[in-house]
Tab-separated table of C-alpha atoms in Angstrom:
chain	number	residue	atom	x	y	z
A	1	UNK	CA	1.293	-87.866	-39.777
A	2	UNK	CA	3.511	-88.214	-43.120
A	3	UNK	CA	0.458	-89.873	-44.813
A	4	UNK	CA	-2.076	-87.224	-43.533
A	5	UNK	CA	-0.052	-84.434	-45.122
A	6	UNK	CA	0.459	-86.265	-48.294
A	7	UNK	CA	-3.341	-86.616	-48.770
A	8	UNK	CA	-3.499	-83.037	-48.012
A	9	UNK	CA	-0.912	-82.247	-50.632
A	10	UNK	CA	-3.150	-84.880	-53.340
A	11	UNK	CA	-6.443	-82.794	-52.339
A	12	UNK	CA	-8.002	-85.806	-50.118
A	13	UNK	CA	-8.881	-83.498	-47.454
A	14	UNK	CA	-11.533	-85.941	-45.669
A	15	UNK	CA	-8.922	-89.246	-45.428
A	16	UNK	CA	-5.996	-86.651	-44.273
A	17	UNK	CA	-8.472	-85.156	-41.704
A	18	UNK	CA	-9.094	-88.539	-40.734
A	19	UNK	CA	-5.440	-89.304	-39.707
A	20	UNK	CA	-4.909	-85.921	-38.493
A	21	UNK	CA	-7.139	-86.117	-35.641
A	22	UNK	CA	-6.373	-89.029	-33.684
A	23	UNK	CA	-2.359	-88.450	-34.825
A	24	UNK	CA	-3.320	-85.240	-32.718
A	25	UNK	CA	-4.430	-86.998	-29.739
A	26	UNK	CA	-2.410	-89.644	-29.861
A	27	UNK	CA	0.887	-86.864	-29.737
A	28	UNK	CA	-0.812	-85.100	-26.874
A	29	UNK	CA	-1.407	-88.390	-24.912
A	30	UNK	CA	1.864	-89.342	-25.363
A	31	UNK	CA	3.851	-86.598	-25.261
A	32	UNK	CA	1.903	-83.517	-23.746
A	33	UNK	CA	-0.142	-80.658	-24.927
A	34	UNK	CA	2.879	-78.174	-25.535
A	35	UNK	CA	5.369	-80.448	-27.068
A	36	UNK	CA	6.489	-79.525	-30.757
A	37	UNK	CA	5.446	-82.163	-31.992
A	38	UNK	CA	1.919	-81.957	-30.572
A	39	UNK	CA	1.686	-78.202	-31.413
A	40	UNK	CA	2.829	-78.799	-35.163
A	41	UNK	CA	-0.114	-80.799	-35.337
A	42	UNK	CA	-2.937	-78.980	-34.006
A	43	UNK	CA	-1.355	-76.362	-36.625
A	44	UNK	CA	-1.522	-78.881	-39.222
A	45	UNK	CA	-5.167	-80.150	-38.163
A	46	UNK	CA	-5.948	-76.306	-38.181
A	47	UNK	CA	-4.241	-75.514	-41.729
A	48	UNK	CA	-5.889	-78.032	-42.794
A	49	UNK	CA	-9.385	-77.502	-41.764
A	50	UNK	CA	-9.442	-73.967	-43.308
A	51	UNK	CA	-8.510	-75.614	-46.487
A	52	UNK	CA	-11.894	-77.566	-45.751
A	53	UNK	CA	-13.650	-74.497	-45.572
A	54	UNK	CA	-14.200	-75.127	-41.784
A	55	UNK	CA	-13.022	-72.075	-41.248
A	56	UNK	CA	-14.508	-71.414	-37.527
A	57	UNK	CA	-13.023	-74.573	-36.111
A	58	UNK	CA	-9.941	-73.804	-37.905
A	59	UNK	CA	-9.857	-70.353	-36.386
A	60	UNK	CA	-10.367	-71.511	-32.338
A	61	UNK	CA	-7.663	-74.272	-33.226
A	62	UNK	CA	-5.136	-72.002	-34.979
A	63	UNK	CA	-5.569	-69.166	-31.935
A	64	UNK	CA	-4.552	-72.217	-29.731
A	65	UNK	CA	-1.608	-73.246	-32.115
A	66	UNK	CA	-0.412	-69.853	-31.758
A	67	UNK	CA	-0.868	-68.903	-28.181
A	68	UNK	CA	0.762	-72.216	-27.008
A	69	UNK	CA	3.645	-71.845	-29.137
A	70	UNK	CA	4.154	-68.600	-27.881
A	71	UNK	CA	4.005	-69.485	-24.319
A	72	UNK	CA	6.126	-72.597	-24.581
A	73	UNK	CA	8.497	-71.480	-27.702
A	74	UNK	CA	8.322	-67.821	-27.588
A	75	UNK	CA	7.047	-65.378	-29.804
A	76	UNK	CA	10.034	-65.420	-32.074
A	77	UNK	CA	10.378	-68.879	-32.416
A	78	UNK	CA	9.689	-70.345	-36.145
A	79	UNK	CA	7.521	-72.285	-35.193
A	80	UNK	CA	5.513	-69.758	-33.505
A	81	UNK	CA	6.068	-67.197	-36.715
A	82	UNK	CA	4.178	-70.383	-38.511
A	83	UNK	CA	1.472	-70.097	-36.653
A	84	UNK	CA	1.277	-66.362	-37.221
A	85	UNK	CA	1.348	-66.653	-40.401
A	86	UNK	CA	-1.515	-69.442	-40.839
A	87	UNK	CA	-3.465	-67.528	-38.986
A	88	UNK	CA	-3.178	-64.351	-40.862
A	89	UNK	CA	-4.093	-66.371	-43.872
A	90	UNK	CA	-7.430	-67.845	-42.401
A	91	UNK	CA	-8.288	-64.441	-41.067
A	92	UNK	CA	-7.620	-62.641	-44.538
A	93	UNK	CA	-10.060	-65.540	-45.781
A	94	UNK	CA	-12.581	-64.655	-42.617
A	95	UNK	CA	-12.715	-61.168	-44.139
A	96	UNK	CA	-11.340	-59.908	-41.141
A	97	UNK	CA	-8.132	-57.935	-43.227
A	98	UNK	CA	-7.608	-55.282	-40.375
A	99	UNK	CA	-6.376	-57.440	-37.776
A	100	UNK	CA	-4.990	-60.148	-40.912
A	101	UNK	CA	-2.893	-57.164	-41.851
A	102	UNK	CA	-1.975	-56.111	-38.014
A	103	UNK	CA	-1.385	-59.784	-37.906
A	104	UNK	CA	0.527	-60.209	-41.488
A	105	UNK	CA	2.911	-57.353	-41.202
A	106	UNK	CA	4.193	-58.041	-37.856
A	107	UNK	CA	4.985	-61.943	-38.769
A	108	UNK	CA	6.414	-60.701	-42.391
A	109	UNK	CA	8.866	-58.625	-40.149
A	110	UNK	CA	9.537	-61.091	-37.252
A	111	UNK	CA	10.461	-63.413	-40.298
A	112	UNK	CA	12.848	-60.731	-41.585
A	113	UNK	CA	14.798	-60.408	-38.404
A	114	UNK	CA	14.921	-63.833	-37.038
A	115	UNK	CA	15.519	-66.219	-41.136
A	116	UNK	CA	16.611	-63.295	-43.016
A	117	UNK	CA	15.037	-61.596	-46.014
A	118	UNK	CA	15.732	-63.892	-48.502
A	119	UNK	CA	14.560	-67.422	-46.868
A	120	UNK	CA	11.545	-69.106	-48.215
A	121	UNK	CA	9.185	-68.578	-45.435
A	122	UNK	CA	10.242	-64.637	-45.190
A	123	UNK	CA	9.448	-65.073	-49.455
A	124	UNK	CA	5.985	-67.001	-48.144
A	125	UNK	CA	5.083	-63.972	-45.970
A	126	UNK	CA	5.540	-61.228	-48.405
A	127	UNK	CA	3.365	-62.991	-51.042
A	128	UNK	CA	1.174	-63.350	-48.311
A	129	UNK	CA	0.891	-60.006	-47.546
A	130	UNK	CA	0.377	-58.878	-51.389
A	131	UNK	CA	-2.571	-61.384	-51.729
A	132	UNK	CA	-4.163	-59.639	-48.827
A	133	UNK	CA	-3.203	-56.095	-50.026
A	134	UNK	CA	-5.166	-57.099	-53.079
A	135	UNK	CA	-8.103	-58.156	-51.368
A	136	UNK	CA	-8.783	-55.146	-49.691
A	137	UNK	CA	-8.144	-53.456	-52.610
A	138	UNK	CA	-4.789	-51.711	-52.361
A	139	UNK	CA	-3.675	-52.732	-55.346
A	140	UNK	CA	-0.216	-50.460	-56.041
A	141	UNK	CA	0.860	-51.889	-52.425
A	142	UNK	CA	0.004	-55.209	-53.415
A	143	UNK	CA	1.917	-55.313	-56.922
A	144	UNK	CA	5.151	-54.256	-55.017
A	145	UNK	CA	4.708	-56.912	-52.690
A	146	UNK	CA	3.816	-59.999	-55.188
A	147	UNK	CA	6.570	-58.476	-57.324
A	148	UNK	CA	9.052	-58.712	-54.557
A	149	UNK	CA	7.942	-62.003	-52.959
A	150	UNK	CA	8.201	-63.375	-57.152
A	151	UNK	CA	11.318	-61.966	-57.732
A	152	UNK	CA	12.978	-63.421	-54.434
A	153	UNK	CA	11.492	-67.069	-54.667
A	154	UNK	CA	12.790	-66.889	-58.321
A	155	UNK	CA	16.370	-66.261	-57.739
A	156	UNK	CA	16.677	-68.351	-54.234
A	157	UNK	CA	14.313	-71.620	-55.430
A	158	UNK	CA	14.237	-71.170	-59.204
A	159	UNK	CA	11.271	-69.988	-61.910
A	160	UNK	CA	10.070	-73.480	-61.946
A	161	UNK	CA	9.531	-74.033	-58.352
A	162	UNK	CA	5.672	-74.127	-57.581
A	163	UNK	CA	6.358	-71.391	-54.740
A	164	UNK	CA	7.303	-69.183	-57.589
A	165	UNK	CA	4.755	-70.360	-59.839
A	166	UNK	CA	2.301	-69.353	-57.317
A	167	UNK	CA	3.694	-65.732	-56.642
A	168	UNK	CA	3.288	-65.426	-60.354
A	169	UNK	CA	-0.035	-66.334	-60.651
A	170	UNK	CA	-0.527	-64.033	-57.901
A	171	UNK	CA	1.380	-60.836	-59.860
A	172	UNK	CA	-0.844	-61.860	-63.063
A	173	UNK	CA	-4.100	-61.639	-60.999
A	174	UNK	CA	-3.837	-58.373	-60.177
C-alpha cells in the first residue's frame, strides 16, 4: 500500500492503480469490508481514480467508502470526514457544485469541531471550500476562504510547506 501511494505521489497513476486494486482485494479478504484498513484502501483507490480522470468509478467507490466509514466509525470520526472531504472535491470536479458545497460546508464545520481550527486537515477543508467558491464564481467569498487557509497553513506548517504553497497558488489564481 505504501509503495502504491509513493507511485501516486510521483504521478505514476497507472502503476499505483495496479498496486491499489490488489491491495484493496487482499485487505478486504483478510480483514473484512468494514475494517478501518480496508476502508482506507477503498478511499485511497477512489482518490487515485479521481486523479486519473475515472470520475464515475471514483464516485461509486467514494460513496461506498463514506457510507461504510459512517456506519463503522461514526459520522464525526476523522477518517469518515476524510471520505466526506474527498467526495466533496470529486463532486466539485463533476460540476455538481450545489451538492459539493453542502458536503464541503458540513465537512469543514465537523472538522473544526473535532480537530480544531488550526489542524492541517481543517485548513485543507477551508482551502477546498475556497476553490469550490471560486469555481462557482463567488470570488469574494473564495478569496476570504483561500486567504484564511493560506495564513493558517503559513503559521501551522511554515511558509515553504507544499500545502502552504498550494494555498498561495489558489489565492493567486483568483
